[in-house]
Amino acid sequence: MNPGKEQILNGERSAGFDVQACRKDFPILSSTVFGKPLAYLDNAATTQKPQSVIDTIHNYYTGINANVHRGVHYLSEQATCFYENARVKAQQFINAAEFREIIFVRGATEGINLVAQSFGRSNLRRGDEIIISTIEHHSNIVPWQMLAEQTGAVLKVIPINDDGELLLDEYEKMLGKRTKLVAVGHMSNALGTINPVKKMAEMAHQWNARVLVDGAQAVPHMPVDVRALDCDFYVFSGHKVFGPTGIGVLYGKAELLEAMPPYQGGGDMISWVTFGKTLYNTIPYKFEAGTPHIEGVIGLGAALDYVSAVGMNRIAAYEGELLAYGTRLLSAAPGVKIIGTARQKGGILSFTMEHAHPHDIATILDREGIAIRAGHHCAMPVMERFAVPATARASLAFYNTQEELDRLVAALGRVREIFR
Ligand code: 7TS
């Protein structure tokens, strides 16, 4: 790793960003673990929640709770209003053209499965091709393998270089008449690589292929504009963007969603049911069968309000500076090797250390109050590509500090003493 290769996202500085003020909004960040102040560096797995999200969910249950889209009574109308307002917040957050293009799902994983089973099964035939990349999370691999098995379609995989960047020349060669779908992550959870998804979508569209972007790791860390990217589908998870678990968003272009069959049958997704035939509801409701995760949706709306108020550009700039700082520290730490050194990179510091297994590193750090993840990060092909069984991974959010990274590197010094 060249320590001079700093990644300042957007080329913008984090002027006016007050990390200490932000930290006060997250109650858990002032807790201690094993008597040490918590340094939470596992944000790629899930993020912590600001008080405003916690309060919104509390207020929903204490003052509004009712089922949506059915009652004429006051509470049901209130709940429906909050629920649908959150849809508009999600629409605006990723700059979708219409609220109808926002489907609430359980998370990125369910969004991808929905597209694979609904769009995929009705559009792909034997011999058609699906393109993914080497650095996908298993959630953006397995649903396509299942679809390939069901339809006879073929999966192709874009290779990467030693920095963890996609080889676009190889991607270009893979595209062709048989390409029906390209499914690619916006930002890698294992390496931090930010992929040029706008360009990749443009290239795929020249062959009339559809493009799904897995934005699980991008949405919490940078401004996302689905219309500027011109992707056909985009998915993200609420819990990674400071909202509740069990809720996420699938964005799809309206004309595609309208043509797709429902994913699940049940209440709310119908307009008329007889035993002979069922007429389906319009989008987005056609894809939201059953009572939805109402408090999850409303809590997600509060989370999107929160990060919008902080400012996504500011978050990206601050995290870029923090990543550059952490990269410098880890590059200078004896025996440490950073895995994932792309020029365009988000706040992921994946690394290995001589003589110490990543699980041992994570366990020792835990005793210091430092939470990181160790393992394959649900991206086993990435581990195979770099010929490592696992990595230790510190993943950043805008509430992390340089001091926490100093503590991380100091604790790695202790790991070295134990294992040398
Ligand atoms: N896609 C990417 C790029 C991810 O990082 C993850 C979760 C998912 C999809 C799945 O998201 P879910 O909310 O539907 O589960 N990534 C991680 C991680 O890096 N550590 O734990 C989960």
Coordinates of C-alpha atoms and ligand atoms in Angstrom, one line a residue:
M1 CA 0.0 0.0 0.0
N2 CA 1.3 3.4 -0.9
P3 CA 0.6 5.6 2.1
G4 CA 0.4 8.6 -0.1
K5 CA -2.6 7.1 -1.9
E6 CA -5.3 8.9 0.1
Q7 CA -8.9 8.5 -0.6
I8 CA -10.8 11.7 0.0
L9 CA -14.2 11.0 -1.3
N10 CA -15.7 13.7 -3.5
G11 CA -12.6 15.8 -3.1
E12 CA -14.5 17.7 -0.5
R13 CA -13.5 18.5 3.1
S14 CA -15.6 17.9 6.1
A15 CA -15.9 21.6 7.0
G16 CA -18.3 22.2 9.8
F17 CA -18.6 18.6 10.8
D18 CA -18.6 18.2 14.6
V19 CA -18.0 14.5 15.4
Q20 CA -18.3 14.9 19.1
A21 CA -21.7 16.5 18.8
C22 CA -22.8 13.7 16.5
R23 CA -21.6 11.1 19.0
K24 CA -23.9 12.5 21.7
D25 CA -26.9 11.6 19.5
F26 CA -26.0 7.9 19.8
P27 CA -26.6 6.7 23.4
I28 CA -24.7 3.4 22.9
L29 CA -21.5 5.2 22.0
S30 CA -20.9 6.4 25.5
S31 CA -21.1 2.9 26.9
T32 CA -18.2 0.8 28.2
V33 CA -17.2 -2.8 27.3
F34 CA -14.9 -4.7 29.7
G35 CA -14.4 -1.4 31.5
K36 CA -13.1 0.4 28.4
P37 CA -14.9 3.0 26.4
L38 CA -16.6 1.3 23.4
A39 CA -14.9 1.9 20.1
Y40 CA -17.5 0.6 17.6
L41 CA -15.7 -0.3 14.4
D42 CA -18.1 -2.8 13.0
N43 CA -20.4 -0.5 11.0
A44 CA -20.4 -2.6 7.8
A45 CA -22.2 -5.3 9.8
T46 CA -24.7 -3.0 11.4
T47 CA -24.7 0.6 12.5
Q48 CA -25.8 2.2 15.8
K49 CA -29.0 4.2 16.2
P50 CA -29.4 7.8 17.0
Q51 CA -31.8 8.9 19.8
S52 CA -34.2 10.3 17.2
V53 CA -34.7 6.9 15.6
I54 CA -35.2 5.2 19.0
D55 CA -37.7 8.0 20.0
T56 CA -39.6 7.7 16.7
I57 CA -40.1 4.0 17.3
H58 CA -41.1 4.5 20.9
N59 CA -43.5 7.3 19.9
Y60 CA -45.0 5.1 17.2
Y61 CA -45.9 2.4 19.8
T62 CA -47.0 4.7 22.5
G63 CA -49.2 7.0 20.3
I64 CA -49.9 5.7 16.8
N65 CA -49.8 1.9 16.6
A66 CA -52.4 0.5 14.2
N67 CA -52.3 -1.5 10.9
V68 CA -51.8 0.5 7.7
H69 CA -53.8 0.8 4.5
R70 CA -57.0 -0.7 6.0
G71 CA -58.7 1.1 8.9
V72 CA -60.8 4.3 8.5
H73 CA -60.2 5.0 12.2
Y74 CA -57.9 7.7 13.3
L75 CA -54.9 5.7 14.4
S76 CA -54.8 3.6 11.2
E77 CA -54.9 6.8 9.2
Q78 CA -52.1 8.2 11.3
A79 CA -50.0 5.1 10.9
T80 CA -50.6 5.0 7.2
C81 CA -49.7 8.6 6.8
F82 CA -46.3 8.1 8.7
Y83 CA -45.7 4.9 6.7
E84 CA -46.2 6.6 3.4
N85 CA -44.3 9.7 4.4
A86 CA -41.3 7.5 5.0
R87 CA -41.6 6.1 1.5
V88 CA -41.4 9.7 0.2
K89 CA -38.3 10.3 2.4
A90 CA -36.7 7.2 0.9
Q91 CA -37.6 8.3 -2.6
Q92 CA -36.0 11.7 -2.0
F93 CA -33.0 10.3 -0.2
I94 CA -31.9 8.3 -3.3
N95 CA -33.6 10.8 -5.8
A96 CA -36.0 8.3 -7.3
A97 CA -38.5 9.8 -9.7
E98 CA -41.6 8.6 -8.0
F99 CA -42.7 7.2 -4.7
R100 CA -44.1 4.1 -6.5
E101 CA -40.6 3.1 -7.3
I102 CA -39.8 2.5 -3.6
I103 CA -40.7 -1.0 -2.3
F104 CA -40.2 -1.8 1.4
V105 CA -38.5 -5.1 1.9
R106 CA -36.6 -6.8 4.8
G107 CA -33.2 -5.6 3.6
A108 CA -30.8 -5.7 0.7
T109 CA -30.9 -9.5 0.7
E110 CA -34.6 -9.6 0.3
G111 CA -34.5 -6.9 -2.4
I112 CA -32.1 -8.9 -4.5
N113 CA -34.0 -12.1 -4.1
L114 CA -37.2 -10.3 -5.1
V115 CA -35.6 -9.1 -8.3
A116 CA -34.0 -12.5 -9.0
Q117 CA -37.3 -14.4 -8.6
S118 CA -39.7 -11.8 -10.0
F119 CA -37.8 -10.1 -12.8
G120 CA -35.3 -12.9 -13.3
R121 CA -37.7 -15.8 -13.6
S122 CA -40.0 -14.0 -16.0
N123 CA -37.2 -12.6 -18.2
L124 CA -34.3 -15.1 -18.3
R125 CA -34.1 -18.2 -20.5
R126 CA -31.6 -21.0 -20.9
G127 CA -28.2 -19.6 -22.1
D128 CA -28.9 -16.0 -21.0
E129 CA -26.2 -14.5 -19.0
I130 CA -26.0 -12.8 -15.6
I131 CA -22.9 -10.8 -14.8
I132 CA -21.7 -10.3 -11.2
S133 CA -18.2 -9.5 -9.8
T134 CA -15.6 -11.3 -7.7
I135 CA -16.2 -8.9 -4.7
E136 CA -19.9 -9.4 -4.2
H137 CA -21.4 -10.2 -0.8
H138 CA -23.0 -13.7 -0.8
S139 CA -26.4 -11.9 -0.9
N140 CA -25.5 -10.7 -4.4
I141 CA -24.2 -14.1 -5.5
V142 CA -26.5 -16.9 -4.2
P143 CA -29.8 -15.5 -5.5
W144 CA -28.3 -15.4 -9.0
Q145 CA -27.0 -18.9 -8.7
M146 CA -30.5 -20.0 -7.6
L147 CA -32.0 -18.2 -10.6
A148 CA -29.4 -19.7 -12.9
E149 CA -30.3 -23.2 -11.7
Q150 CA -34.0 -22.5 -12.2
T151 CA -33.7 -21.0 -15.7
G152 CA -30.6 -22.5 -17.2
A153 CA -29.0 -19.0 -17.3
V154 CA -25.2 -18.7 -16.9
L155 CA -23.4 -16.7 -14.3
K156 CA -20.3 -14.8 -15.3
V157 CA -17.9 -13.1 -12.8
I158 CA -15.9 -9.9 -13.4
P159 CA -12.3 -10.5 -12.2
I160 CA -10.3 -7.9 -10.0
N161 CA -6.7 -6.7 -9.8
D162 CA -4.6 -7.0 -6.7
D163 CA -5.9 -3.7 -5.3
G164 CA -9.4 -5.1 -5.4
E165 CA -10.6 -3.1 -8.4
L166 CA -12.9 -4.6 -11.1
L167 CA -11.2 -5.1 -14.4
L168 CA -13.5 -3.1 -16.7
D169 CA -11.8 -4.4 -19.9
E170 CA -12.8 -7.9 -18.9
Y171 CA -16.3 -6.7 -18.1
E172 CA -16.6 -5.1 -21.5
K173 CA -15.6 -8.4 -23.1
M174 CA -18.2 -10.3 -21.1
L175 CA -21.1 -8.1 -22.2
G176 CA -23.1 -9.3 -25.2
K177 CA -26.4 -10.1 -26.7
R178 CA -27.0 -12.8 -24.1
T179 CA -26.4 -10.5 -21.1
K180 CA -29.7 -9.9 -19.5
L181 CA -28.7 -8.7 -16.1
V182 CA -25.6 -7.1 -14.4
A183 CA -25.7 -7.2 -10.6
V184 CA -22.9 -5.4 -8.9
G185 CA -22.1 -3.9 -5.5
H186 CA -21.8 -0.1 -5.2
M187 CA -19.2 -0.5 -2.4
S188 CA -17.6 -3.8 -1.3
N189 CA -18.1 -4.7 2.4
A190 CA -14.9 -6.8 2.5
L191 CA -12.5 -4.4 0.7
G192 CA -14.1 -1.0 0.6
T193 CA -13.8 -0.7 -3.2
I194 CA -16.3 1.7 -4.7
N195 CA -17.2 0.5 -8.1
P196 CA -17.9 2.8 -11.1
V197 CA -21.5 1.7 -11.3
K198 CA -22.7 4.6 -13.4
K199 CA -20.2 3.7 -16.1
M200 CA -21.0 0.0 -15.7
A201 CA -24.7 0.7 -16.1
E202 CA -24.1 2.7 -19.3
M203 CA -22.0 -0.2 -20.7
A204 CA -24.7 -2.8 -19.9
H205 CA -27.5 -0.6 -21.3
Q206 CA -25.7 -0.6 -24.7
W207 CA -26.6 -4.3 -24.8
N208 CA -30.1 -3.8 -23.4
A209 CA -29.1 -5.6 -20.2
R210 CA -30.7 -4.5 -16.9
V211 CA -28.6 -3.4 -13.9
L212 CA -29.1 -4.0 -10.2
V213 CA -26.8 -2.2 -7.8
D214 CA -26.4 -3.5 -4.3
G215 CA -26.1 -0.3 -2.3
A216 CA -26.0 -1.9 1.2
Q217 CA -22.6 -0.4 1.9
A218 CA -22.8 2.8 -0.2
V219 CA -26.0 4.4 1.1
P220 CA -24.7 5.0 4.7
H221 CA -21.5 6.6 3.4
M222 CA -22.1 8.7 0.3
P223 CA -24.9 10.6 -1.5
V224 CA -26.7 8.2 -3.9
D225 CA -28.7 9.4 -6.9
V226 CA -30.4 6.5 -8.7
R227 CA -31.4 8.6 -11.6
A228 CA -27.8 9.9 -12.1
L229 CA -26.5 6.3 -11.9
D230 CA -29.3 5.3 -14.2
C231 CA -29.4 1.8 -12.7
D232 CA -32.6 -0.2 -13.1
F233 CA -32.7 -1.6 -9.5
Y234 CA -31.0 -0.4 -6.3
V235 CA -31.2 -2.1 -2.9
F236 CA -30.1 -1.1 0.6
S237 CA -30.7 -2.1 4.2
G238 CA -32.1 0.2 7.0
H239 CA -29.9 -1.2 9.7
K240 CA -26.7 -0.2 7.9
V241 CA -27.9 3.4 7.6
F242 CA -28.6 4.0 11.3
G243 CA -32.2 2.7 11.1
P244 CA -33.9 -0.4 12.4
T245 CA -33.2 -4.0 11.4
G246 CA -35.6 -6.0 9.3
I247 CA -36.3 -3.1 6.9
G248 CA -34.8 -2.1 3.6
V249 CA -35.6 -0.6 0.3
L250 CA -35.8 -1.9 -3.3
Y251 CA -35.8 0.8 -5.9
G252 CA -36.9 -0.2 -9.4
K253 CA -37.8 1.8 -12.4
A254 CA -41.6 2.1 -12.6
E255 CA -42.0 0.5 -16.0
L256 CA -40.0 -2.6 -14.9
L257 CA -41.8 -3.0 -11.6
E258 CA -45.2 -2.7 -13.4
A259 CA -44.3 -5.5 -15.8
M260 CA -42.9 -7.8 -13.0
P261 CA -45.1 -10.5 -11.4
P262 CA -45.6 -10.3 -7.6
Y263 CA -43.0 -11.9 -5.4
Q264 CA -45.3 -13.1 -2.6
G265 CA -49.1 -13.3 -2.4
G266 CA -51.2 -12.2 0.5
G267 CA -53.0 -9.2 2.0
D268 CA -52.4 -5.6 0.7
M269 CA -50.9 -6.8 -2.7
I270 CA -54.3 -7.4 -4.3
S271 CA -57.1 -5.3 -5.7
W272 CA -59.7 -8.0 -6.1
V273 CA -59.7 -11.7 -5.1
T274 CA -62.1 -14.5 -6.3
F275 CA -61.3 -18.2 -6.3
G276 CA -61.1 -18.0 -10.1
K277 CA -58.7 -15.1 -10.4
T278 CA -56.9 -12.4 -8.4
L279 CA -56.2 -8.9 -9.7
Y280 CA -53.1 -7.4 -8.2
N281 CA -52.6 -4.1 -6.6
T282 CA -50.6 -1.3 -8.3
I283 CA -47.0 -0.7 -7.5
P284 CA -45.5 -0.4 -4.9
Y285 CA -48.2 -2.3 -3.0
K286 CA -48.1 -5.3 -5.4
F287 CA -44.8 -6.2 -3.8
E288 CA -45.7 -5.6 -0.2
A289 CA -47.7 -8.6 0.8
G290 CA -49.0 -8.9 4.4
T291 CA -48.7 -6.5 7.3
P292 CA -45.5 -4.6 6.7
H293 CA -42.7 -3.7 9.2
I294 CA -44.5 -0.5 10.1
E295 CA -42.3 0.7 12.9
G296 CA -39.2 -0.3 10.8
V297 CA -40.4 1.9 7.9
I298 CA -41.1 4.8 10.2
G299 CA -37.8 4.3 12.0
L300 CA -36.0 4.2 8.7
G301 CA -37.6 7.5 7.7
A302 CA -36.2 9.0 10.9
A303 CA -32.8 7.6 10.2
L304 CA -32.8 9.1 6.7
D305 CA -33.9 12.5 8.2
Y306 CA -31.0 12.3 10.6
V307 CA -28.2 11.6 8.1
S308 CA -29.7 14.1 5.7
A309 CA -29.5 16.8 8.4
V310 CA -25.8 15.9 9.1
G311 CA -25.3 15.9 5.3
M312 CA -24.2 13.0 3.1
N313 CA -21.5 15.0 1.4
R314 CA -20.1 16.0 4.8
I315 CA -20.3 12.4 6.0
A316 CA -18.4 11.2 2.9
A317 CA -15.7 13.8 3.2
Y318 CA -15.2 13.2 6.9
E319 CA -15.0 9.4 6.5
G320 CA -12.6 9.9 3.6
E321 CA -10.3 11.7 5.9
L322 CA -10.7 9.1 8.6
L323 CA -10.0 6.3 6.2
A324 CA -6.8 8.1 5.0
Y325 CA -5.7 8.5 8.6
G326 CA -6.4 4.8 9.4
T327 CA -4.7 3.7 6.3
R328 CA -1.5 5.6 7.2
L329 CA -1.5 4.1 10.7
L330 CA -2.1 0.5 9.6
S331 CA 0.4 0.8 6.8
A332 CA 3.0 1.7 9.3
A333 CA 2.1 -1.0 11.8
P334 CA 4.7 -3.9 11.7
G335 CA 3.4 -7.1 10.3
V336 CA 0.1 -5.7 9.2
K337 CA -1.1 -6.0 5.6
I338 CA -4.1 -4.1 4.3
I339 CA -6.3 -6.2 1.9
G340 CA -8.1 -3.8 -0.5
T341 CA -6.3 -0.8 -1.7
A342 CA -8.5 0.5 -4.4
R343 CA -8.1 4.1 -5.5
Q344 CA -11.8 4.7 -5.0
K345 CA -12.5 3.3 -1.6
G346 CA -14.9 3.8 1.3
G347 CA -14.3 3.4 5.1
I348 CA -13.3 -0.3 5.3
L349 CA -9.9 -1.4 6.7
S350 CA -9.6 -5.1 6.1
F351 CA -6.2 -6.5 7.1
T352 CA -4.2 -9.5 8.1
M353 CA -1.3 -9.7 10.6
E354 CA 1.7 -12.0 10.6
H355 CA 1.4 -14.9 13.1
A356 CA -2.1 -13.9 14.4
H357 CA -5.4 -15.3 13.1
P358 CA -8.1 -12.6 12.5
H359 CA -10.3 -14.2 15.1
D360 CA -7.6 -13.9 17.8
I361 CA -7.0 -10.3 16.8
A362 CA -10.8 -9.5 17.1
T363 CA -10.9 -11.3 20.5
I364 CA -8.0 -9.4 21.9
L365 CA -9.3 -6.1 20.6
D366 CA -12.7 -6.9 22.2
R367 CA -11.2 -7.0 25.6
E368 CA -9.9 -3.4 24.9
G369 CA -13.5 -2.3 24.1
I370 CA -12.8 -2.3 20.4
A371 CA -15.5 -4.0 18.2
I372 CA -14.3 -5.2 14.8
R373 CA -15.3 -8.2 12.7
A374 CA -13.1 -11.1 11.8
G375 CA -14.0 -13.8 9.2
H376 CA -14.8 -14.0 5.5
H377 CA -17.4 -11.2 5.7
C378 CA -19.9 -13.2 3.7
A379 CA -17.6 -12.7 0.7
M380 CA -15.8 -16.0 0.5
P381 CA -14.7 -15.6 -3.1
V382 CA -12.8 -12.4 -2.1
M383 CA -10.9 -14.4 0.5
E384 CA -10.0 -17.0 -2.1
R385 CA -8.8 -14.3 -4.5
F386 CA -6.4 -12.9 -1.9
A387 CA -5.5 -16.4 -0.7
V388 CA -6.4 -15.7 2.9
P389 CA -8.8 -17.7 5.1
A390 CA -10.2 -14.5 6.7
T391 CA -9.4 -10.9 7.5
A392 CA -9.8 -8.6 10.5
R393 CA -12.0 -5.7 9.5
A394 CA -12.5 -2.3 11.0
S395 CA -15.4 -0.5 9.3
L396 CA -16.0 3.1 9.8
A397 CA -19.0 5.4 10.3
F398 CA -19.1 9.2 10.6
Y399 CA -19.3 8.9 14.5
N400 CA -15.8 7.2 14.6
T401 CA -12.8 9.2 15.5
Q402 CA -9.0 9.3 15.0
E403 CA -8.6 8.5 18.6
E404 CA -10.5 5.2 18.2
L405 CA -8.1 4.3 15.3
D406 CA -5.1 5.2 17.5
R407 CA -6.6 2.7 20.1
L408 CA -7.0 0.1 17.4
V409 CA -3.4 0.3 16.3
A410 CA -2.1 0.4 19.9
A411 CA -4.1 -2.8 20.6
L412 CA -2.6 -4.4 17.5
G413 CA 0.8 -3.8 19.2
R414 CA -0.4 -6.0 22.1
V415 CA -1.6 -8.6 19.7
R416 CA 2.0 -8.6 18.2
E417 CA 3.5 -9.1 21.6
I418 CA 1.4 -12.1 22.3
F419 CA 1.8 -13.9 19.0
R420 CA 5.4 -13.1 18.0
Ligands
7TS1 N1 -24.6 -6.5 0.3 C1 -23.5 -6.0 0.9 C2 -22.5 -5.3 0.1 C3 -23.4 -6.2 2.3 O1 -22.3 -5.7 2.9 C4 -24.4 -6.9 3.0 C5 -24.2 -7.1 4.5 C6 -25.5 -7.3 2.4 C7 -25.6 -7.1 1.0 C8 -26.6 -8.0 3.1 O2 -27.3 -7.1 3.9 P1 -28.6 -7.5 4.8 O3 -28.9 -6.3 5.5 O4 -29.7 -7.9 3.8 O5 -28.1 -8.7 5.6 N2 -22.9 -7.1 5.0 C9 -22.5 -7.5 6.2 C10 -21.1 -7.4 6.6 O6 -20.2 -6.9 6.0 N3 -21.0 -7.8 7.9 O7 -22.2 -8.3 8.3 C11 -23.1 -8.1 7.2

